[in-house]
Amino acid sequence: MNKTGKAIIRMLMLSGLMGLAVSALGQSSGDALERGFQNPPDSAKPRAWWHWMNGNVTQEGITADLEWMKRVGIAGMQMFDGNLGTPQFVDKRLVWMTPEWQAALRHAAAEADRLGLEMSMAASGGWSETAGPWVKPQEAMKKIAWSETQVEGPKKFTGALAHPPTNNGKFQDMPMPPELTYPTPAGLPGAKPLPPPPPPKPDLTFYADSKVIAYRLPTGEVRMLDLHPKVTSSVVNVNLGPLKDGRLNKTIAVPFPAGTKHQWIQFEFPRPFEAQAFTIAAGSVAAFTGGAIPSGEVQFSEDGLSWSILVTLPGPSRATGDFPVQTYCFPRTVARFYRLVLRPPVVNPFFASFAADFGITLPAVPTVHLAELELSGPRVNHWQGKAAFGNTTEFSTIATPDVPRSEVVARRDVIDLTSKMRPDGTLVWDVPPGKWVILRMGYSLTGEKNHPASPEATGYEVDKLSARHVHDYIKTYMNMISHAVGPYFGKSFRYFLMDSWEAGVENWTEDMIPEFRKLRGYDPTPYLPVLTGRIVGSAEMSDRFLWDFRRTIADLLAENHYGIATKYLNQHGIGLYAEAMGTDAPTTGDGLLNKSKVDIPMGEFWTPPVGMKDGAEHITDLIEAASAAHIYGKNIAGAESFTTAPDAPVWAPPSYLKPLGDRALALGINRIIFPTSDQQPFVDDRHKPGMTLGFFGPHYTRNVTWAEQAVAWNTYLARCSYLLQQGQFVGDLAYFYGEVAPVTVPFWKQVNPAPPQGYAYDWVNADVLLNRMSVKDGRLVLPDGMSYRVLVLPDDVNQLTLPLLRRLRDLVSAGATVVAPRPTGSPSLADYGKDIEYRSIVNEVWGSMDGRDANEHDYGQGKIYWGKPPGEVLASLKVSSDFEYNRPEVDTELVWIHRHDGNSDIYFVANQKEHPEDVETSFRVEGKEAELWRPDTGVIEPAEYKIVGGTTNVPLHLDPYGSVFVVFRRQASAVSRTLPHPISRQLATVEGPWQLNFPPNWGAAPHITLDKLVSWTAYPDDGVKYFSGTATYTKDFEVPEDWLRSGAKLVLDLGVVKEIAEVSVNGKPVGGILWKPPFHADMTSALGPGRNHLEVKVTNVWPNRIIGDCQPNATKKYAWLDYRPFRADSPLIESGLEGPVRVFSVLMK
């Protein structure tokens, strides 16, 4: 049978037209699961982010927006105050928090209440994170700042200590990077001139002292600048002085004209200089120009002629991040000549393609900007990231090399002088013998503000590590909003929302030292010099202290930011959605721990440019959100869904988005949240497609061409979400992602050992292992009912703190099965000196295993494996695959997920390819009948199956990007079931001529005749070529009487449709809204003998009309929107009914 015939048969089966529908299952019409599936409740329906763009808001527009959402099956909106350089288009701009703005917000809440919609609001203006103009500088995000004063004893020192930098920025006196802007295109129709902005005010700064620490320098240490090296460069006419002035607020430019392969900067010392570390401070440059960290090499030479490589500078990497200051360690080297050899910066072509959208002009000549270069003695390797000034996710490759204790700061030589410094910064101290450095340590601001918000809603990001400041922030903000919405607060207004983290990194708060002491169990004061790069005690001790420091930041972020906000809101009847903390490990946090603190954990995924796949960071973020929901007893895992950036299809139709959504659902997401449904202030037809979020999409408003047909897409997602909200996730494996910070589900590398095919898994964190997990009957169980058969520690999780090691021992002893490498030690300084107990537990639990010849060891009632694949371990436990399928095509790819609800097993299976699949599938279910639940139609039907050896085999036909639920809920009366098979036969092709009718006022002629079906873009008339919207095809065709006497079903196959179709035959709608291939409609009930009238409405998307308006010969602009996404030469998108249109008969045999 050809693929068209198979697709038609499948359509008939899912439509319940073969006597195999719900009634054939013998189920009660009162079945709650069926009712919820066929008519999903609001809890399963999608939500949408509702952006109010720079005050372009009207109450009539609010009502129209929300009525449309209700009409098409969107159950709630999450309001953002946004601004992408958006001009004023309305007569009166509603300024944030003015009485008019608050009245509009209350109107929205009242309308949400009337319509039964859930209303939420972002936790600050813009996207991220928790910020506003009421946040005082002392309440804002902080970083460590310090100054160094060198003294030599013995003597009495009386003097003023140098004041640490007080400026806002990432690090010391490095200035704030330029803010990304969103330039407003000139000449937008209807744009009104905004009043001139007020004169810019310098940002308020803040500094406070925290500690004064003195430490004795190792004997013989010499600073590079004390030898006054001669600095030269291959770059001519450049002042190299800023590279050795100890300041980071001045930079030099190192250009790379065309053909330049490298540039160098050389240091020539009067005598050999001993070095073990090189620090480079680059200019704070946007990623569009190649990132902040240059790539190249540090070399040394005895004579300045023959050079050897000391260390390679790889540029931005997972180990170093992209922080603009980095220290690279290397073996002790003594030489007179050192030089930095730089390679040309590589501009990321993806970022470069839309740099102008952010107001960034790429330099004509690639250029590296440098602020400081320093050679020194031993330092902590890459200490800037380890101390959480920047963000690093891969620490295994950047351990600090061992150095003799004589060359590092002894712990006993660190003295706390805090009490001796007067308020004016002067210090009186009897200096002991030796050379000493006095650190005046305090904290200044990172300078982070929320964005992209309207100017009136913009302010400092609150200190996320301070419970007091977060509490005050959320209290103030909540009170503002509750006052605005009045009686609807806690009624229709039910949630706040935190978007993905875009607030940078902070590494200090006022209470950091007592909080550290409480969480880690020791005083950090003697190790504070490590935060400036110094090695205290030993390289290992310093790295372990920094591990504790980052872990403390992560714990404070989870508890004091996400935890405090959620607790306070819950006390007032309000919940919190949060992408805590978002993709790409954006700050020093623990992703699962963050998500555990909020009511509805969220991830995000994007719609990639055509021909590309979404990034691994989005896949793992969805897995993390779902895992957090599973392991912390939360029923909903949400996702910011289908987000697009420049070069991606921001006007994508549902058929394009479906496989992305299916994959997210299969990863565990069960609440879809559309990211860009912007408030449309106008209610006429002249302002379409209307307000947008610029190049961020996909644009999904009441003004998209398919706005009314969107109900079919939303219902599909709601049916899927409904079933995936039932019961609990079924997973066999729990993967532990370690205790380091930052920590998130790894996306930058492959997990080893990899999860085996056919088995599902969750990720767990230390909090779950320590506080929630126990063992029952050999399974690892959680309080909310989740359980797993095997716990897996990936090979790179080979360091465990002593408390976690003890817990792992207890779990195995109680009967757990664990796959884990032999721990090499604790990463925490809190466990220093406890090696005897540590080694004893390791030897006890792992025995003599080496991970190669010996790879399993019994301990207590459980067993531990090392070096054995998890799939083999599960097989040895007689745990078969949960889901398997054959691969009839070389690229066959299905995604799936399994939920268990009472006596029901619910599997979602989706085809990820653009071709149909006929696959044999196997489910780990025995003794139950298989049913097919079709989320695109709501039809439920019996399936063929065969029960074999503990599994049930089910043959599935899946359309291109097709999906189905396979549900097992009734006891099987037989070990197998076969069903009648339909046979299809083509009866006719509906040829032209076709009449094609267009709506008025959109550029196309009212009527045209098509001799054959073609894409509108191939039609010679510009009005048709550039048309966007819905046009109607009509055609009369003959139906012989014998077609109707055969007893067969008569199916219309539309062939290729771009993008959505609705079919009527003799005035009777058939087939519903056809929004994805195959475009088939059963028209049996509507046909009569003789002449029949066929009407096909086809809707395309907006780009063609917008491109048409850009043509130089365009005399009229039909589309109205607030930015310019296309040019005259932008490619058109195929549109309309392309066919061939055919009639098939289908008969049961």
PDB file of C-alpha atoms in Angstrom, residues 214-221 406-410 413 434-437:
ATOM      1  CA  ALA A 214      46.907  40.508  56.453  1.00  0.00           C
ATOM      2  CA  TYR A 215      49.000  37.615  55.153  1.00  0.00           C
ATOM      3  CA  ARG A 216      52.730  37.050  55.061  1.00  0.00           C
ATOM      4  CA  LEU A 217      54.212  36.668  51.588  1.00  0.00           C
ATOM      5  CA  PRO A 218      56.271  33.566  50.842  1.00  0.00           C
ATOM      6  CA  THR A 219      59.984  34.176  51.189  1.00  0.00           C
ATOM      7  CA  GLY A 220      61.654  35.347  48.011  1.00  0.00           C
ATOM      8  CA  GLU A 221      58.502  36.365  46.128  1.00  0.00           C
ATOM      9  CA  SER A 406      57.227  27.297  51.113  1.00  0.00           C
ATOM     10  CA  GLU A 407      55.808  29.098  48.069  1.00  0.00           C
ATOM     11  CA  VAL A 408      52.255  29.581  49.332  1.00  0.00           C
ATOM     12  CA  VAL A 409      50.649  31.567  52.126  1.00  0.00           C
ATOM     13  CA  ALA A 410      50.643  29.597  55.356  1.00  0.00           C
ATOM     14  CA  ASP A 413      50.253  33.629  58.564  1.00  0.00           C
ATOM     15  CA  GLY A 434      58.525  39.595  56.875  1.00  0.00           C
ATOM     16  CA  LYS A 435      56.729  41.028  53.872  1.00  0.00           C
ATOM     17  CA  TRP A 436      52.988  41.324  54.301  1.00  0.00           C
ATOM     18  CA  VAL A 437      49.994  42.173  52.174  1.00  0.00           C
TER      19      VAL A 437
END
